[in-house]
Structure formats: C-alpha cells, structure tokens
GROMACS .gro file of C-alpha atoms in nm:
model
  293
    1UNK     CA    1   4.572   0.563  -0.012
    2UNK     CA    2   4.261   0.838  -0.025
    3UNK     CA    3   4.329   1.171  -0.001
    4UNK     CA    4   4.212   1.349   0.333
    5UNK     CA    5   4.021   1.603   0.109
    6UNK     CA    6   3.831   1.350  -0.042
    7UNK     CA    7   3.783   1.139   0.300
    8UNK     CA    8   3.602   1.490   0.418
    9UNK     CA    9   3.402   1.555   0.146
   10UNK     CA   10   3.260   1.211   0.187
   11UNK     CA   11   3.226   1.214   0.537
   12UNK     CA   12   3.050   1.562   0.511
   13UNK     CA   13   2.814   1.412   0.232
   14UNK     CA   14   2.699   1.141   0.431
   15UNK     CA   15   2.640   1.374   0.744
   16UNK     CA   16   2.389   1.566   0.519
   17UNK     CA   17   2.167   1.244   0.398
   18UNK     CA   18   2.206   1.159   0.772
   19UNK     CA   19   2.027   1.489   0.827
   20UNK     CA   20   1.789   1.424   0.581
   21UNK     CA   21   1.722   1.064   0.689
   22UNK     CA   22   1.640   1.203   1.008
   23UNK     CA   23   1.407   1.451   0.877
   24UNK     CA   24   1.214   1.206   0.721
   25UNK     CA   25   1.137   1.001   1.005
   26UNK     CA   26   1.020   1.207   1.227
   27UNK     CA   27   0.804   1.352   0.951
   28UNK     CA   28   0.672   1.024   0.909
   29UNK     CA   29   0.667   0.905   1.237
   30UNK     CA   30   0.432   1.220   1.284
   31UNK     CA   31   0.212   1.165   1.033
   32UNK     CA   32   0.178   0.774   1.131
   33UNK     CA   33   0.032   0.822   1.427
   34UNK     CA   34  -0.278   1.009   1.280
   35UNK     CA   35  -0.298   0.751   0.988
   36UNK     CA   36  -0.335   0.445   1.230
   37UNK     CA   37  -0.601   0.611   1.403
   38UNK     CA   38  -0.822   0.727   1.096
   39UNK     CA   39  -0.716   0.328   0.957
   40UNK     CA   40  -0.822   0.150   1.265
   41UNK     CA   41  -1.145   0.332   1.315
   42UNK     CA   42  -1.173   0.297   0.920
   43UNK     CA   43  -1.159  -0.105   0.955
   44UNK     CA   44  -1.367  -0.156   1.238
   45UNK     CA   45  -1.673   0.005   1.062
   46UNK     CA   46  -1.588  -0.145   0.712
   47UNK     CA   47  -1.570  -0.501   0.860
   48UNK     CA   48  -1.886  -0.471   1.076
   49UNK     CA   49  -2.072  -0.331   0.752
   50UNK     CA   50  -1.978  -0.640   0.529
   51UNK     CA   51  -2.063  -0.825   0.773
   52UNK     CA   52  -2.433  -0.719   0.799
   53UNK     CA   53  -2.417  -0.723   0.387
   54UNK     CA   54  -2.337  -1.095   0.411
   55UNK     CA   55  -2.542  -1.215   0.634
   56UNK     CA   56  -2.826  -0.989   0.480
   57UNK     CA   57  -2.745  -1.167   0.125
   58UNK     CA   58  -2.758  -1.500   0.252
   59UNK     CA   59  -3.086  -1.426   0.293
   60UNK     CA   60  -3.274  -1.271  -0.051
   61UNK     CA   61  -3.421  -1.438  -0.359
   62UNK     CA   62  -3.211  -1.552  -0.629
   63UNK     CA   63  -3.387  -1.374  -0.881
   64UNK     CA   64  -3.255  -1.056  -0.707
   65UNK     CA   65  -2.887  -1.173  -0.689
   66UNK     CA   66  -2.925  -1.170  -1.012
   67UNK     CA   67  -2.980  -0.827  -1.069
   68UNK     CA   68  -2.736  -0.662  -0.832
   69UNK     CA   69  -2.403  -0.642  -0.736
   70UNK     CA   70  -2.391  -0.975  -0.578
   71UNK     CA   71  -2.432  -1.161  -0.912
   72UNK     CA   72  -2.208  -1.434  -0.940
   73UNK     CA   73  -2.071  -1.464  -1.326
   74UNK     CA   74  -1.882  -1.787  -1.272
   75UNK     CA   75  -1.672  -1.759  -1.588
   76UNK     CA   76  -1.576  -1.366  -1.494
   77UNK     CA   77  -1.422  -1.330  -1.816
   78UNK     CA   78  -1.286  -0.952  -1.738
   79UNK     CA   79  -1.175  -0.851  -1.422
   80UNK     CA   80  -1.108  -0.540  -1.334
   81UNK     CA   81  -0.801  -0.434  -1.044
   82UNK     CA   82  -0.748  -0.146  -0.861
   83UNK     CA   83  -0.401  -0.131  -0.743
   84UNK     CA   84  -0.267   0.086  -0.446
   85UNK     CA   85   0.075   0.163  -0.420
   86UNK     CA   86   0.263   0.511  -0.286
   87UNK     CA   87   0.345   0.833  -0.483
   88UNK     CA   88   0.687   0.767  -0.324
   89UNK     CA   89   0.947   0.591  -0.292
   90UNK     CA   90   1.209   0.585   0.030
   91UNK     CA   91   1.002   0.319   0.208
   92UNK     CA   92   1.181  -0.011   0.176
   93UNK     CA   93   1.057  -0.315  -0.001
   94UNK     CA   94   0.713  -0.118   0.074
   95UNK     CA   95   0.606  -0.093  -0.329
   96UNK     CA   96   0.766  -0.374  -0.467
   97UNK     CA   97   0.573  -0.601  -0.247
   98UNK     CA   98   0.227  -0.552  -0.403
   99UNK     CA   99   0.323  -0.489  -0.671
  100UNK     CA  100   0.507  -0.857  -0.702
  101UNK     CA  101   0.136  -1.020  -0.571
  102UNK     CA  102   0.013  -0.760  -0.880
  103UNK     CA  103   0.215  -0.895  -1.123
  104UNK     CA  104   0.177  -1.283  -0.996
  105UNK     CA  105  -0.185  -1.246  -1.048
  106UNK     CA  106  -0.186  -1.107  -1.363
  107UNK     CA  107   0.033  -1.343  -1.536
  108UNK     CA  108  -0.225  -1.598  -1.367
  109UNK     CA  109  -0.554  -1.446  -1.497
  110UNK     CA  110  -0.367  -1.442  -1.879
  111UNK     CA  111  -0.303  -1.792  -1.846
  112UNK     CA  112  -0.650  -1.857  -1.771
  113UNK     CA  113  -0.748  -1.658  -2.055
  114UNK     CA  114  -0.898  -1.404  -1.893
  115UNK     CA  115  -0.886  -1.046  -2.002
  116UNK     CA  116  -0.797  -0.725  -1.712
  117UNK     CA  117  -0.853  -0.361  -1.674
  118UNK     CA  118  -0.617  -0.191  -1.403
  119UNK     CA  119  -0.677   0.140  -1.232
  120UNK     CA  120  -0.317   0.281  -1.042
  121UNK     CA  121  -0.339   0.456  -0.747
  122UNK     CA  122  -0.046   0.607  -0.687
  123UNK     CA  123   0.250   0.700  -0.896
  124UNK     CA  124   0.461   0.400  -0.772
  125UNK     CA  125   0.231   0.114  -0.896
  126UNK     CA  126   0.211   0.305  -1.228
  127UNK     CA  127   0.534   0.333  -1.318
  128UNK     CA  128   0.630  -0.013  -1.207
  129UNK     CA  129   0.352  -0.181  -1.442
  130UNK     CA  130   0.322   0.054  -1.742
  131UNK     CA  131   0.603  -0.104  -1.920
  132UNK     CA  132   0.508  -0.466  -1.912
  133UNK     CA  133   0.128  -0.468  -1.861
  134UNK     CA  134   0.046  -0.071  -2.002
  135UNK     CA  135  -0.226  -0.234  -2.241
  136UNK     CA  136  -0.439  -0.294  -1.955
  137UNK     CA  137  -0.375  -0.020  -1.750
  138UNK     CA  138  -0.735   0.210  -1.818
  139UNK     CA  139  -0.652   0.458  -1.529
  140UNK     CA  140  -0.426   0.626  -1.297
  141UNK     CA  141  -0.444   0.871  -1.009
  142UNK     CA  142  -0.196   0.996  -0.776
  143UNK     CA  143  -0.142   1.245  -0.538
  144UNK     CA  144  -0.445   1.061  -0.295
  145UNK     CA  145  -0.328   1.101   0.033
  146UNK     CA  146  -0.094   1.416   0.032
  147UNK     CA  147  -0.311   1.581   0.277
  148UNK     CA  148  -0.474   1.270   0.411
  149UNK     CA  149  -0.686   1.030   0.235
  150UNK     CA  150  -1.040   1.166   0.174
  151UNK     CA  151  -1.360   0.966   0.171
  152UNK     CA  152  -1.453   1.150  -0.147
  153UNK     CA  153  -1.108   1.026  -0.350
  154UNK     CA  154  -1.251   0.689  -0.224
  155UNK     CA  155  -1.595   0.754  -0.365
  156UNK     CA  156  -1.455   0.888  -0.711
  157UNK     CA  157  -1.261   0.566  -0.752
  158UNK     CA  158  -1.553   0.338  -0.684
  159UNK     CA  159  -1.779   0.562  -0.924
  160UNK     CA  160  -1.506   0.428  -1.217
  161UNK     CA  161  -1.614   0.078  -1.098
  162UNK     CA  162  -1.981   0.091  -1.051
  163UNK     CA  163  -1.989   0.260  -1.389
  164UNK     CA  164  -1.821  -0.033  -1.547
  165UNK     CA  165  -1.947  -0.281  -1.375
  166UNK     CA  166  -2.329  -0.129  -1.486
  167UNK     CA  167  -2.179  -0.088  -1.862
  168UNK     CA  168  -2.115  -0.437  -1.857
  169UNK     CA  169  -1.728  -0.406  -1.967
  170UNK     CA  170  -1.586  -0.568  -1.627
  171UNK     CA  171  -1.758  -0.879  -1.409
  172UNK     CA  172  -1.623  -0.878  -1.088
  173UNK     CA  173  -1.365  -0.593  -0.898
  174UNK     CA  174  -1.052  -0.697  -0.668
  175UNK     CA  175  -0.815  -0.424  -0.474
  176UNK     CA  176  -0.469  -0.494  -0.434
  177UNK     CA  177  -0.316  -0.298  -0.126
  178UNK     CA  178  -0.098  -0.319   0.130
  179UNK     CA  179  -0.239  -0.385   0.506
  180UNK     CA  180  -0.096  -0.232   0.816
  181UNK     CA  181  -0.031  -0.458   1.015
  182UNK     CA  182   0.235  -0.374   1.272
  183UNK     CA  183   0.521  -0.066   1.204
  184UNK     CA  184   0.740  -0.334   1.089
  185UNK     CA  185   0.467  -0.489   0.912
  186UNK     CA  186   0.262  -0.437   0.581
  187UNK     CA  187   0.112  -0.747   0.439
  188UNK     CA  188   0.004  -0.715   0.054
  189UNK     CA  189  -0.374  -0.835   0.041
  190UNK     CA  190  -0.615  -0.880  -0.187
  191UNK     CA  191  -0.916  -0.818  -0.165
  192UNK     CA  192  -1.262  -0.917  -0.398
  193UNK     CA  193  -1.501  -0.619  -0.369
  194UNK     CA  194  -1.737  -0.749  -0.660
  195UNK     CA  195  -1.926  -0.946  -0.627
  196UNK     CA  196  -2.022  -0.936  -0.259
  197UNK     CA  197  -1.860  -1.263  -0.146
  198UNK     CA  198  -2.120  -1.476   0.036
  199UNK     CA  199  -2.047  -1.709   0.312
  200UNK     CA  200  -2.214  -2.001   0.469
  201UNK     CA  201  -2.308  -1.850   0.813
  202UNK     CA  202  -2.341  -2.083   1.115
  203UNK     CA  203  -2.632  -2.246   1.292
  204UNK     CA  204  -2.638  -1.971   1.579
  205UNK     CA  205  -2.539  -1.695   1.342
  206UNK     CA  206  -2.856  -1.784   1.099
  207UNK     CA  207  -3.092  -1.778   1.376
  208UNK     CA  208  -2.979  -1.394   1.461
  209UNK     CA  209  -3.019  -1.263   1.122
  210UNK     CA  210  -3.313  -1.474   1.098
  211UNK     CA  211  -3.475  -1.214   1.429
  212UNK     CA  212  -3.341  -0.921   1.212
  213UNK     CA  213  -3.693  -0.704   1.067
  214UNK     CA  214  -3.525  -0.541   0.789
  215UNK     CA  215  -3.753  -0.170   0.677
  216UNK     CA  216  -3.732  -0.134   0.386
  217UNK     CA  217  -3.710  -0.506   0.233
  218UNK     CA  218  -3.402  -0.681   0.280
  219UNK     CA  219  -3.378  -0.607  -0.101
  220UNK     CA  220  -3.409  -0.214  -0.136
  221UNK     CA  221  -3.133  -0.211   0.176
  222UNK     CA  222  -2.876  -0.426   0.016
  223UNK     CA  223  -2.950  -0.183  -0.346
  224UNK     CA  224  -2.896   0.146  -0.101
  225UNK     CA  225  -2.577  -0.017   0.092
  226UNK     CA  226  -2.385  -0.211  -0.140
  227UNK     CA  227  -2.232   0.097  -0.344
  228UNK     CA  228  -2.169   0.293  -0.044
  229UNK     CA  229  -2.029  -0.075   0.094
  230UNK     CA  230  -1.767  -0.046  -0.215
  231UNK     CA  231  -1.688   0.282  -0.141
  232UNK     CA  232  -1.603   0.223   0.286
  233UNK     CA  233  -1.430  -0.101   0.170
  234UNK     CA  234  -1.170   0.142  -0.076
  235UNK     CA  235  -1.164   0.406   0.141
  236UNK     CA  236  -1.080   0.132   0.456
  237UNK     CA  237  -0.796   0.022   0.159
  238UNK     CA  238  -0.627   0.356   0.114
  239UNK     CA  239  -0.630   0.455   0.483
  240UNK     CA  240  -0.433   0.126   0.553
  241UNK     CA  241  -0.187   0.168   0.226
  242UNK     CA  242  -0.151   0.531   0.361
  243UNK     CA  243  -0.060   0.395   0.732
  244UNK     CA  244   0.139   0.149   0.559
  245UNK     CA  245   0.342   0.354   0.336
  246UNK     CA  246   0.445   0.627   0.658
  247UNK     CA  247   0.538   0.302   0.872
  248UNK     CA  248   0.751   0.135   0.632
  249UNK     CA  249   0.925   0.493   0.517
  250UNK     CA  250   0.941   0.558   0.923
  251UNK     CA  251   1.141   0.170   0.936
  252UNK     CA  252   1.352   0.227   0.644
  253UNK     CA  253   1.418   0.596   0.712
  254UNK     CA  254   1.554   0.504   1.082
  255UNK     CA  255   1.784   0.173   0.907
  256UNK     CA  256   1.930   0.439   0.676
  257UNK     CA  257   2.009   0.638   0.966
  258UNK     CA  258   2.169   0.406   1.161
  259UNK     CA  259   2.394   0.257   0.876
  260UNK     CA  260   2.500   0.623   0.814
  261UNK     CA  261   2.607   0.660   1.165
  262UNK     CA  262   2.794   0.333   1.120
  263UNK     CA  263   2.985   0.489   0.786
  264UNK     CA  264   3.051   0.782   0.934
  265UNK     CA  265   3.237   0.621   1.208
  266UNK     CA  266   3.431   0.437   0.970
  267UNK     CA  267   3.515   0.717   0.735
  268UNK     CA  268   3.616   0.924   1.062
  269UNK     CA  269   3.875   0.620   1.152
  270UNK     CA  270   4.007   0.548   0.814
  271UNK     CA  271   4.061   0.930   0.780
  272UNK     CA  272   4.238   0.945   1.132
  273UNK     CA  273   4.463   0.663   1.036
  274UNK     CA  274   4.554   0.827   0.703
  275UNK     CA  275   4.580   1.161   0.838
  276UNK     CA  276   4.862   0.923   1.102
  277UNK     CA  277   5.038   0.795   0.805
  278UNK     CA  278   5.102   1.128   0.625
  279UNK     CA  279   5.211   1.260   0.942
  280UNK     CA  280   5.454   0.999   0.982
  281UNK     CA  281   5.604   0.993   0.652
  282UNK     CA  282   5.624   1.337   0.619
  283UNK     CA  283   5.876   1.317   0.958
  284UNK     CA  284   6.052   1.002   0.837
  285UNK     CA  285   6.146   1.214   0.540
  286UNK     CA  286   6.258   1.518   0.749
  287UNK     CA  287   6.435   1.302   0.958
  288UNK     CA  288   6.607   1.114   0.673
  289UNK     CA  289   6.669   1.466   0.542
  290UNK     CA  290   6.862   1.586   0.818
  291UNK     CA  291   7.097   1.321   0.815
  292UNK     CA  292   7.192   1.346   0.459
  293UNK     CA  293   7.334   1.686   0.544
   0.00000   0.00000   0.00000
C-alpha cells in the first residue's frame, strides 16, 4: 500500500506539469493564429507564381533550358535536401513524421546510387539524422522562426542552393517539410524546387499563355524570377512547418492536459481510499486494544 506522503507528492507533481501543459497551449494557440495567416497568404502567392513560371517555361527554346535553372539532368547524380523540422520538441509525432519520409528517401536515393547533400533546419531534424546519415549532412541552422519566420532566413537558405547548384556540386534541390493542413493535421511533403518542374498545360490553358506579351523576353523574366521563385517557394515551406509545429504542440499540449486531469483524479481516489484504510485499521487496533484490558 503507498504511503499518503508519497500519494501527495505525486499528485502535487502532476498538478505542476498540468500547469505547465496549460501554459504551453495557450502560448501556442496564440502564436498559431498569426502563423496561419502569414502561411495562407504565403501559399496563395507562391502557388500563383509557379504557376506563371510553368506555363512561361513551357514556352522558351531548348537551348535556354539548358542554361538555367530549369535544366533537366536526367541522371541527377547528387541531390541536394533541405529538411525542415522544429527547434523543439513537445509537439507529438510532429518531427518524427518528416523525418521518417527523410530517412525513406534517403535510403532510396543510396540504393539508386545516388550521392546527397542535406541542409537541417531546425535543431530537431539535426539531431535525429546526424547519427546515421551525418556524412551527408553539409549544413544546419536553427533558431528560424523564434520571432517569426523571416523572408530573409528564407533567402539565406536558397543563396546555399543557388550557389551550389551554379558550382556544379548538386543537380537538382527537393524540401522536405511538413504542410499545415488542418490543427489536427500536418502532412509531410516533398517538394522538388530544382529544376522547375514543367507540366503539360491544357488546350484552353495554352491558348492563354499563348495571348500573354511577355517585356522583357520570356527568357530574361524566367532568369529574374526563378531565384526569387526558390526563395517564395522556401519561405512558403517554413511559414507552413512554423504553423505546423504551433498546431501540433497546441494538439499535443491540450492531450497532455487532459490525461493529467484524468491522473489526478485517480491519484486523488486511490489516496482517499488509502487515507480510509489507515483510518480504519488504526481504530480496529484501538478497539482490539481496549478489549485486551
């Protein structure tokens, strides 16, 4: 049978996480809200902007997709992944999720033969792959986010790239994050940022692009927009991760709250039974006491 003493000091314990728990919710509940509006706005302007980059592509010269970011290396022998995970933990199954899809598409590419270059954002995704895949881990940042993600983070990330991609050490760039979905929902996604991908566009699409007058040339747009087009398409990445992360801490925060209050109402009955039983054995033994004498 537990001691009362100990039954308290439990009890009181799990009143403080409850506390704490609590805290953590709202403070992510708070900072949610803002996310989700900086995300959605975020997606709605990265989307429409690949858009007009693919249907602008499907129109240039080959000789120029040759020369630009849109080049097509079909064997893509070294590919490099940026990987977005939270500086945190305390947000459920949140990490481990993209990072599983990480690791599943690694161990893929090896098979293949291909070789990888990773860049971590966020302290998470580090830790979690440094001790099995370390060797191909060229970069990590964290600490993005802490006062809400920044378009220039996004830019210094997708300098790294560009200046790989130019040196000729990678062929083609995919981001791993996770998208917000719903509160209860974070899907991990990934997503190929090099080379542009290009897409058959349909008979009615093809004759609006087709009215399109494009000043400059179609070509000197697609040179001025496709960097900045990397750099909307990570930024659009973070703000969702970012959304994500506060949702799923918000979710698992609130769970861990609950189950508290269901401990604590079970430590509070166990301890009122006990507290009974002592009680009753302490009288049986005055009782039996008394008529000895």
């Amino acid at each position: 049978m537990p001691s009362l003493q100990s039954l308290k000091n439990r009890i009181k314990s799990i009143k403080s996480t409850q506390k704490i728990t609590k805290a953590m919710k709202v403070v992510s509940t708070s900072k949610l809200k803002k996310a989700r509006e900086k995300s959605e706005a975020a997606v709605h302007y990265a989307d429409k902007m690949q858009n007009i980059l693919i249907a602008a592509s499907s129109l240039i010269c080959e000789e120029f997709e040759e020369t630009s970011l849109l080049k097509n290396n079909s064997e893509e022998k070294v590919q490099l992944m940026i990987v977005v995970t939270a500086d945190r933990g305390l947000c459920g199954a949140f990490n481990i999720s993209i990072i599983k899809t990480v690791r599943k598409a690694i161990d893929d590419l090896v098979a293949q033969g291909k070789d990888i270059k990773i860049i971590c954002i966020g302290k998470k995704g580090y830790e979690l792959l440094k001790k099995n895949y370390g060797k191909y881990i060229i970069a990590h940042k964290d600490g993005i986010g802490s006062k809400g993600v920044k378009y220039s983070e996004a830019c210094d990330i997708a300098e790294r790239a560009l200046s790989l991609i130019h040196d000729n050490q990678v062929d083609s760039c995919h981001i791993y994050y996770n998208k917000f979905k719903s509160v209860i929902a974070q899907v991990p996604t990934q997503q190929q940022l090099i080379p542009l991908l290009k897409e058959e566009l349909k008979e009615e699409e093809e004759k609006i692009v087709n009215e399109f007058e494009f000043e400059p040339d179609k070509e000197k747009i697609l040179l001025d927009l496709l960097p900045k087009n990397l750099k909307v398409q990570i930024y659009k990445a973070l703000l969702e991760s970012f959304a994500g992360e506060h949702a799923s801490r918000m979710t698992a925060m609130d769970n861990a709250t609950r189950n508290s209050g269901e401990m604590i109402k079970k430590l509070q009955l166990v301890y009122n039974r006990t507290r009974q039983a002592y009680i009753t054995k302490e009288l049986i033994e005055i009782i039996s006491g008394a008529e000895a004498i």
